[in-house]
Amino acid sequence: MQNIDMNRIMELSATVLPLSILLIENDEDRQFLTDLYLQYRPLMYKVASQFFSDNYAEMEDAVSGAVERLCKKCETLKQVECNKRASYTVSTVRNVCLTRLREIGRQRRNRDYATDAETIDNVSDQEDVQDIVFDRVFASDLLDAFPELSEKDKDLIRLRHMDLLGYDVIAQQVGITEIAARTAVSRARSKLERLAMNKKRVENDD
Amino acid sequence: MMTDNRKQVIPEDRTLQDRAYDLFGELLLERETAALLAEIDAEQARGETAKMDAFFVNQDVKNLERIRRHFARHRARVFFRETLPRIGQIAAIVIASVAVAGSVAIATSHTVRVQVMQLLVNIEEEYTELKLREDTAASFDIPAEWGGENYPSFIPDGFVLGAVHSNPGYSTVIYTDLIGEGRKLYFSELGESAETNLDTEASIIEPIQINQHQGTMAIKEGKISAYWDDGRHYFILITEGLDESVFLRVAEGVIRVR
């Protein structure tokens, strides 16, 4: 006895005329995204948990939102070198989380950005100093010094230079004025450079 | 990698200093990603993945479905925006070819003519003359691949043949109305070796009579289904977007063609 599924026939028919042509395109993309998701889902989970700790509902939305974004960026993703796809995924999840945090108007980890930022409003423009410092300090030295920054400064640098947010968005994100955000980021960078230079000096002395 | 992606989002207000730091940000992202991956590996090695596994119990199904839906939608968009116009161009070329090839091209179409015969009765004083003559108005074409013994003699205007599935024991034909509002018509003839299920959940069920055979009609949200039998086969007719009277006309028009 043959068992015929009418629904299946109807589903098939939806693709009948348009049809086999439709089936050819995108199956490869779908498989690519499925594989990528299965490979990096623990990473997505980790990043989402950094933002929303044990709030499963928010974490679910973040991961789902990131999946949607990755689907939309499938073509770009396919061109990204294999060893960089993990970073791309992290960047995507971070962006989704940050957007969500702005939506719900919550300040991340309740750090008191405002107080510090306002107190340094009058700090002189450090751009010139930084220009000099950046020439002397290698990126790897900055990377090595980065863990020594306070969590607040790390966040500011991440928001500005990892997530590439504008100062207006950073201000909204952390709940301070745009000018204060600009000053706070500048100050965080200066601290990082000082830490890196000190580290380098100690190494040279040794 | 990220460079292309990041270029697109770099706002205009970024100074050179910013851009130098953006490169640093790229390296930082890679380093933090590597750290996270190492952390995940370590947790997996220690077997501390219960929380994450619980999280993904439901999430995996939803997200994989999300990916499937995204590409299904994408396919539809590509079809209607790109492929369909191209098919239109190809169709125009085909029509032009047919016009050049004339009757030869038309004669090669894969349909079979079903002659519907009329019985002509001529009563004379001494005898009654009986003969069959083709009712040309009632005759119709069916797809040559059709494997069933019965076929709808009436198909509403605007429908085009979508597909024919002919298998030993059951045959299905699908008509579509791509230009209109996505109306569809499915007709199946099934034999004793075929078993099927029909979605009648939450439908309005009505008994009907098709060509003196008892049948059943199910109506649900713009979809009408009917099934009946002739003692040798059973038939299923399903439509989306057709009104009930036209649907019944199609059902009553199912006649023996072989």
Coordinates of C-alpha atoms in Angstrom, one line a residue:
Chain A
M1 CA 0.0 0.0 0.0
Q2 CA 1.4 3.3 -1.0
N3 CA 1.0 6.2 1.4
I4 CA 0.6 9.5 -0.4
D5 CA 0.9 12.7 1.5
M6 CA -1.4 15.2 -0.1
N7 CA 0.2 18.1 1.8
R8 CA 3.6 17.0 0.4
I9 CA 2.1 17.0 -3.1
M10 CA 0.7 20.5 -2.4
E11 CA 4.0 21.7 -1.0
L12 CA 5.8 20.3 -4.0
S13 CA 3.3 22.0 -6.3
A14 CA 4.1 25.3 -4.8
T15 CA 7.5 24.9 -6.4
V16 CA 6.3 23.2 -9.5
L17 CA 6.4 25.9 -12.0
P18 CA 8.7 28.4 -10.3
L19 CA 9.9 25.6 -9.3
S20 CA 12.9 23.5 -9.9
I21 CA 14.7 26.7 -10.7
L22 CA 14.0 27.9 -7.2
L23 CA 15.3 24.8 -5.7
I24 CA 18.7 25.1 -7.3
E25 CA 19.5 28.5 -5.9
N26 CA 20.4 29.1 -2.3
D27 CA 20.5 25.5 -1.0
E28 CA 24.2 25.9 -0.9
D29 CA 23.8 29.2 1.1
R30 CA 21.4 27.6 3.5
Q31 CA 23.8 24.7 4.1
F32 CA 26.6 27.2 4.6
L33 CA 24.7 29.1 7.2
T34 CA 23.5 26.0 8.9
D35 CA 27.0 24.7 9.3
L36 CA 28.2 28.1 10.5
Y37 CA 25.5 28.3 13.1
L38 CA 26.2 24.8 14.4
Q39 CA 29.9 25.5 14.5
Y40 CA 29.7 28.8 16.3
R41 CA 26.6 28.6 18.4
P42 CA 28.6 28.1 21.6
L43 CA 30.4 31.3 20.7
M44 CA 27.2 33.1 20.1
Y45 CA 25.9 31.9 23.5
K46 CA 29.0 33.1 25.2
V47 CA 28.8 36.5 23.8
A48 CA 25.1 36.9 24.5
S49 CA 25.7 35.7 28.1
Q50 CA 28.3 38.4 28.5
F51 CA 25.7 41.0 27.9
F52 CA 22.6 39.4 29.4
S53 CA 24.1 37.0 32.0
D54 CA 21.3 34.6 33.0
N55 CA 18.5 36.3 31.2
Y56 CA 17.6 33.4 28.9
A57 CA 14.9 35.3 27.1
E58 CA 17.2 38.1 26.1
M59 CA 20.0 35.7 25.2
E60 CA 17.6 33.8 23.0
D61 CA 16.5 37.0 21.2
A62 CA 20.2 38.0 20.8
V63 CA 21.2 34.7 19.3
S64 CA 18.1 34.6 17.0
G65 CA 18.7 38.2 16.0
A66 CA 22.3 37.4 15.2
V67 CA 21.3 34.4 13.1
E68 CA 19.0 36.6 11.1
R69 CA 21.8 39.1 10.5
L70 CA 24.2 36.4 9.5
C71 CA 21.7 35.1 7.0
K72 CA 21.4 38.5 5.5
K73 CA 25.2 38.8 5.3
C74 CA 25.6 35.4 3.8
E75 CA 27.4 36.6 0.7
T76 CA 29.8 38.7 2.7
L77 CA 30.4 35.9 5.1
K78 CA 31.3 33.5 2.4
Q79 CA 34.0 35.8 1.2
V80 CA 35.4 36.1 4.7
E81 CA 38.5 33.9 5.3
C82 CA 37.6 30.8 7.3
N83 CA 39.7 31.7 10.3
K84 CA 38.0 35.1 10.6
R85 CA 34.5 33.9 10.6
A86 CA 34.5 33.4 14.3
S87 CA 35.4 37.0 14.9
Y88 CA 32.7 38.1 12.4
T89 CA 30.2 36.1 14.3
V90 CA 31.2 37.6 17.6
S91 CA 31.0 41.0 16.1
T92 CA 27.5 40.3 14.9
V93 CA 26.3 39.0 18.2
R94 CA 27.8 42.0 20.0
N95 CA 26.1 44.4 17.7
V96 CA 22.7 42.7 18.2
C97 CA 23.2 42.8 22.0
L98 CA 24.2 46.5 22.0
T99 CA 21.3 47.4 19.8
R100 CA 19.0 45.5 22.2
L101 CA 20.5 47.2 25.2
R102 CA 19.9 50.6 23.6
E103 CA 16.4 49.6 22.9
I104 CA 15.7 48.7 26.4
G105 CA 17.5 51.8 27.6
R106 CA 19.6 49.9 30.0
Q107 CA 23.1 50.8 30.9
R108 CA 25.5 48.0 30.6
R109 CA 26.6 46.6 33.9
N110 CA 25.6 49.7 35.7
R111 CA 29.1 51.2 35.5
D112 CA 29.2 54.8 36.5
Y113 CA 30.4 56.3 33.3
A114 CA 28.8 59.6 33.9
T115 CA 30.7 60.7 37.0
D116 CA 34.1 59.9 35.6
A117 CA 33.4 61.4 32.2
E118 CA 32.1 64.7 33.7
T119 CA 35.1 65.0 36.0
I120 CA 37.4 64.9 33.0
D121 CA 35.5 67.2 30.8
N122 CA 38.3 69.7 31.0
V123 CA 41.1 67.3 30.2
S124 CA 43.2 68.8 27.4
D125 CA 42.9 67.5 24.0
Q126 CA 45.3 64.5 23.9
E127 CA 45.2 63.9 20.2
D128 CA 48.8 65.2 19.7
V129 CA 50.2 63.1 22.5
Q130 CA 48.4 60.1 21.2
D131 CA 49.7 60.6 17.7
I132 CA 53.3 60.4 19.1
V133 CA 52.5 57.5 21.4
F134 CA 50.8 55.4 18.8
D135 CA 53.8 55.6 16.6
R136 CA 56.0 54.3 19.3
V137 CA 53.8 51.7 20.8
F138 CA 53.1 48.7 18.7
A139 CA 49.6 47.3 18.4
S140 CA 50.7 44.1 20.1
D141 CA 51.9 46.1 23.1
L142 CA 48.5 47.8 23.3
L143 CA 46.8 44.4 23.1
D144 CA 49.0 43.1 25.9
A145 CA 48.2 46.1 28.1
F146 CA 44.5 46.0 27.4
P147 CA 43.6 43.5 30.2
E148 CA 45.1 45.9 32.7
L149 CA 42.5 48.5 31.9
S150 CA 39.4 48.9 34.1
E151 CA 36.3 47.1 32.8
K152 CA 34.7 50.5 32.1
D153 CA 37.6 51.6 29.9
K154 CA 37.8 48.3 28.2
D155 CA 34.1 48.7 27.3
L156 CA 34.6 52.2 26.0
I157 CA 37.4 51.1 23.7
R158 CA 35.4 48.1 22.5
L159 CA 32.4 50.2 21.8
R160 CA 34.3 52.7 19.8
H161 CA 36.9 50.6 18.0
M162 CA 35.6 47.0 18.0
D163 CA 31.9 47.8 17.4
L164 CA 32.7 51.0 15.5
L165 CA 30.0 53.0 17.2
G166 CA 29.8 56.8 16.9
Y167 CA 30.1 58.9 20.0
D168 CA 26.4 59.7 20.0
V169 CA 25.5 56.0 20.1
I170 CA 28.2 55.3 22.8
A171 CA 26.7 58.2 24.8
Q172 CA 23.2 56.6 24.5
Q173 CA 24.6 53.2 25.3
V174 CA 26.3 54.2 28.5
G175 CA 24.0 57.0 29.5
I176 CA 26.2 60.0 29.3
T177 CA 26.4 63.1 27.0
E178 CA 28.1 62.9 23.7
I179 CA 30.9 65.2 24.8
A180 CA 31.5 63.1 27.9
A181 CA 31.6 60.0 25.8
R182 CA 34.2 61.5 23.5
T183 CA 36.3 62.5 26.5
A184 CA 35.9 59.2 28.2
V185 CA 37.0 57.2 25.2
S186 CA 39.9 59.6 24.7
R187 CA 40.9 59.1 28.3
A188 CA 40.6 55.3 28.1
R189 CA 42.9 55.3 25.0
S190 CA 45.5 57.4 26.8
K191 CA 45.4 55.1 29.8
L192 CA 45.9 52.2 27.5
E193 CA 48.9 53.8 25.8
R194 CA 50.5 54.7 29.1
L195 CA 50.0 51.2 30.4
A196 CA 51.6 49.8 27.2
M197 CA 54.5 52.2 27.4
N198 CA 55.1 51.4 31.0
K199 CA 55.0 47.7 30.3
K200 CA 57.4 48.2 27.4
R201 CA 59.8 50.2 29.6
V202 CA 59.7 47.5 32.3
E203 CA 60.5 44.9 29.7
N204 CA 63.4 46.9 28.3
D205 CA 64.8 47.6 31.8
D206 CA 64.6 43.9 32.5
Chain B
M1 CA 38.1 39.8 6.6
M2 CA 36.4 42.3 8.8
T3 CA 37.9 45.0 6.7
D4 CA 35.2 45.0 4.0
N5 CA 32.4 44.6 6.5
R6 CA 33.8 47.3 8.8
K7 CA 34.5 49.8 5.9
Q8 CA 30.8 49.9 5.3
V9 CA 29.9 50.9 8.8
I10 CA 32.8 53.3 9.5
P11 CA 31.1 56.7 10.0
E12 CA 32.5 59.8 8.4
D13 CA 33.6 61.4 11.6
R14 CA 36.4 59.0 12.3
T15 CA 39.8 60.7 12.5
L16 CA 43.1 59.1 11.5
Q17 CA 43.7 58.4 15.2
D18 CA 40.4 56.6 15.3
R19 CA 41.2 54.6 12.3
A20 CA 44.5 53.5 13.7
Y21 CA 42.6 52.4 16.8
D22 CA 40.0 50.7 14.6
L23 CA 42.8 48.4 13.4
F24 CA 43.7 47.8 17.0
G25 CA 40.0 47.0 17.6
E26 CA 40.1 44.4 14.9
L27 CA 43.1 42.7 16.5
L28 CA 41.4 43.0 19.8
L29 CA 38.2 41.3 18.4
E30 CA 40.3 38.5 17.1
R31 CA 42.1 38.1 20.4
E32 CA 38.9 38.1 22.4
T33 CA 37.3 35.7 20.0
A34 CA 40.2 33.3 20.4
A35 CA 40.0 33.6 24.2
L36 CA 36.3 32.8 24.1
L37 CA 36.9 29.8 21.8
A38 CA 39.6 28.6 24.2
E39 CA 37.2 29.0 27.1
I40 CA 34.5 27.0 25.3
D41 CA 37.0 24.2 24.5
A42 CA 38.1 24.1 28.1
E43 CA 34.5 23.9 29.3
Q44 CA 33.7 21.2 26.9
A45 CA 36.8 19.3 28.0
R46 CA 35.6 19.6 31.6
G47 CA 32.1 18.6 30.6
E48 CA 30.6 21.8 31.8
T49 CA 28.2 22.4 29.0
A50 CA 24.9 21.5 30.7
K51 CA 23.7 25.2 30.8
M52 CA 24.5 25.8 27.2
D53 CA 23.1 22.5 26.1
A54 CA 19.8 23.3 27.9
F55 CA 19.8 26.7 26.2
F56 CA 20.1 25.2 22.8
V57 CA 17.5 22.4 23.3
N58 CA 14.8 24.6 21.9
Q59 CA 16.9 27.2 20.2
D60 CA 18.5 24.9 17.7
V61 CA 15.2 23.9 16.2
K62 CA 14.0 27.5 16.0
N63 CA 17.2 28.9 14.6
L64 CA 17.6 26.2 12.0
E65 CA 14.0 26.8 11.0
R66 CA 14.8 30.6 10.9
I67 CA 17.7 29.9 8.5
R68 CA 15.5 27.7 6.3
R69 CA 12.7 30.3 6.2
H70 CA 15.2 33.1 5.4
F71 CA 16.5 31.3 2.3
A72 CA 13.0 30.1 1.3
R73 CA 11.9 33.8 1.3
H74 CA 15.1 34.8 -0.4
R75 CA 14.4 32.2 -3.2
A76 CA 10.9 33.5 -3.7
R77 CA 12.2 37.1 -3.9
V78 CA 14.9 36.1 -6.4
F79 CA 12.3 34.2 -8.4
F80 CA 9.8 37.0 -8.6
R81 CA 12.2 39.8 -9.1
E82 CA 14.8 38.2 -11.3
T83 CA 13.9 34.7 -12.6
L84 CA 10.3 35.4 -13.5
P85 CA 11.1 38.4 -15.7
R86 CA 13.8 36.3 -17.3
I87 CA 11.3 33.5 -17.9
G88 CA 9.1 36.2 -19.5
Q89 CA 11.8 37.1 -21.9
I90 CA 12.4 33.4 -22.7
A91 CA 8.7 32.9 -23.2
A92 CA 8.7 35.8 -25.7
I93 CA 11.5 34.1 -27.6
V94 CA 9.6 30.8 -27.6
I95 CA 6.4 32.4 -28.9
A96 CA 8.4 34.1 -31.6
S97 CA 9.9 30.7 -32.6
V98 CA 6.4 29.1 -32.7
A99 CA 5.2 31.9 -34.9
V100 CA 8.1 31.1 -37.3
A101 CA 7.7 27.4 -37.1
G102 CA 4.0 27.6 -37.5
S103 CA 1.8 24.5 -37.2
V104 CA 4.7 22.1 -36.8
A105 CA 5.7 23.6 -33.4
I106 CA 2.1 23.6 -32.3
A107 CA 1.6 20.0 -33.3
T108 CA 4.4 18.9 -31.0
S109 CA 2.7 20.0 -27.8
H110 CA 2.4 17.2 -25.3
T111 CA -1.4 16.8 -24.9
V112 CA -3.8 14.2 -25.9
R113 CA -7.2 15.1 -27.3
V114 CA -10.2 13.6 -25.5
Q115 CA -13.1 13.3 -27.8
V116 CA -16.4 13.7 -26.1
M117 CA -19.0 11.9 -28.2
Q118 CA -22.6 12.7 -28.7
L119 CA -25.2 10.0 -29.4
L120 CA -27.2 11.0 -32.4
V121 CA -30.6 9.3 -32.6
N122 CA -32.5 9.3 -35.9
I123 CA -35.9 7.7 -35.6
E124 CA -37.3 6.4 -38.8
E125 CA -40.6 4.6 -39.4
E126 CA -39.0 1.2 -39.7
Y127 CA -35.9 1.6 -37.6
T128 CA -34.0 3.9 -35.3
E129 CA -30.6 5.0 -36.4
L130 CA -28.0 5.4 -33.7
K131 CA -24.5 6.9 -34.1
L132 CA -21.8 8.6 -32.2
R133 CA -20.4 12.0 -33.3
E134 CA -17.8 14.1 -31.6
D135 CA -19.1 17.0 -29.6
T136 CA -16.3 19.4 -30.5
A137 CA -17.4 22.0 -28.0
A138 CA -17.1 19.5 -25.2
S139 CA -13.9 17.8 -26.3
F140 CA -10.7 18.8 -24.4
D141 CA -7.0 18.2 -24.1
I142 CA -5.3 16.4 -21.3
P143 CA -1.5 16.1 -20.6
A144 CA 0.0 13.2 -22.5
E145 CA 1.7 12.1 -19.2
W146 CA -1.5 11.6 -17.4
G147 CA -1.7 8.1 -16.1
G148 CA -5.2 8.1 -14.7
E149 CA -8.4 7.0 -16.2
N150 CA -10.4 10.1 -15.3
Y151 CA -9.7 13.8 -15.8
P152 CA -11.5 17.1 -15.2
S153 CA -13.1 18.2 -18.4
F154 CA -13.6 21.7 -17.1
I155 CA -10.7 23.9 -15.9
P156 CA -11.6 27.5 -15.1
D157 CA -10.2 30.2 -17.2
G158 CA -6.8 31.7 -16.2
F159 CA -5.4 28.4 -15.0
V160 CA -2.3 26.9 -16.6
L161 CA -1.0 23.4 -16.2
G162 CA 1.6 23.3 -13.5
A163 CA 2.7 19.7 -13.2
V164 CA 1.6 16.1 -13.6
H165 CA 2.7 13.3 -11.3
S166 CA 1.8 10.0 -12.7
N167 CA 2.6 6.8 -10.8
P168 CA 1.2 3.3 -10.8
G169 CA -1.8 3.6 -8.5
Y170 CA -2.1 7.3 -8.4
S171 CA -1.9 10.4 -10.5
T172 CA -2.0 14.0 -9.7
V173 CA -2.3 17.1 -11.8
I174 CA -1.8 20.6 -10.6
Y175 CA -3.0 23.8 -12.2
T176 CA -1.7 27.2 -11.1
D177 CA -2.7 30.7 -11.8
L178 CA 0.6 32.6 -11.4
I179 CA -0.7 35.8 -13.1
G180 CA -3.7 36.1 -10.8
E181 CA -3.8 35.7 -7.1
G182 CA -2.0 32.5 -6.6
R183 CA -5.0 30.3 -7.1
K184 CA -4.3 26.6 -7.4
L185 CA -6.2 23.4 -8.3
Y186 CA -5.1 19.9 -7.5
F187 CA -6.8 16.8 -8.9
S188 CA -5.8 13.3 -7.9
E189 CA -7.0 9.9 -9.0
L190 CA -6.0 7.1 -6.7
G191 CA -6.4 3.4 -6.9
E192 CA -6.7 0.6 -4.3
S193 CA -3.0 0.5 -3.7
A194 CA -2.8 4.2 -2.7
E195 CA -3.6 5.5 0.8
T196 CA -3.5 9.1 1.6
N197 CA -4.4 11.7 4.3
L198 CA -6.3 14.8 3.8
D199 CA -6.1 17.8 6.1
T200 CA -9.6 18.2 7.4
E201 CA -8.8 19.6 10.9
A202 CA -11.0 22.5 11.8
S203 CA -12.8 22.4 8.5
I204 CA -16.5 22.7 7.8
I205 CA -17.5 19.3 6.5
E206 CA -20.4 18.8 4.1
P207 CA -21.7 15.8 2.2
I208 CA -21.9 16.3 -1.5
Q209 CA -22.9 14.3 -4.6
I210 CA -20.6 14.3 -7.6
N211 CA -22.0 12.6 -10.7
Q212 CA -24.3 10.5 -8.6
H213 CA -21.4 9.4 -6.3
Q214 CA -21.4 10.2 -2.6
G215 CA -18.6 12.4 -1.5
T216 CA -17.5 14.9 1.1
M217 CA -16.4 18.5 0.9
A218 CA -14.2 20.2 3.5
I219 CA -13.8 24.0 3.6
K220 CA -11.2 25.8 5.6
E221 CA -9.8 29.3 5.2
G222 CA -10.2 29.7 1.5
K223 CA -9.2 26.1 0.8
I224 CA -11.8 23.7 -0.4
S225 CA -11.2 19.9 -0.6
A226 CA -13.5 17.2 -1.8
Y227 CA -13.2 13.4 -2.1
W228 CA -15.5 10.9 -3.7
D229 CA -15.2 7.5 -5.5
D230 CA -16.6 5.7 -8.5
G231 CA -16.3 2.2 -7.2
R232 CA -12.9 1.7 -9.0
H233 CA -11.0 4.8 -8.0
Y234 CA -11.2 7.5 -5.5
F235 CA -10.7 11.2 -6.4
I236 CA -9.4 14.2 -4.5
L237 CA -9.9 17.7 -5.6
I238 CA -8.4 20.6 -3.7
T239 CA -8.4 24.3 -4.5
E240 CA -7.0 27.4 -3.0
G241 CA -8.8 30.7 -4.0
L242 CA -11.6 29.3 -6.1
D243 CA -15.2 29.8 -5.1
E244 CA -17.4 26.9 -4.2
S245 CA -19.7 26.8 -7.2
V246 CA -16.7 26.8 -9.6
F247 CA -15.0 24.2 -7.5
L248 CA -18.1 21.9 -7.7
R249 CA -18.3 22.5 -11.5
V250 CA -14.7 21.2 -11.8
A251 CA -15.6 18.2 -9.7
E252 CA -18.6 17.3 -11.7
G253 CA -16.6 17.7 -14.9
V254 CA -14.4 14.8 -14.0
I255 CA -15.1 12.2 -16.7
R256 CA -13.6 8.9 -17.9
V257 CA -10.9 9.6 -20.5
R258 CA -9.5 6.0 -21.0

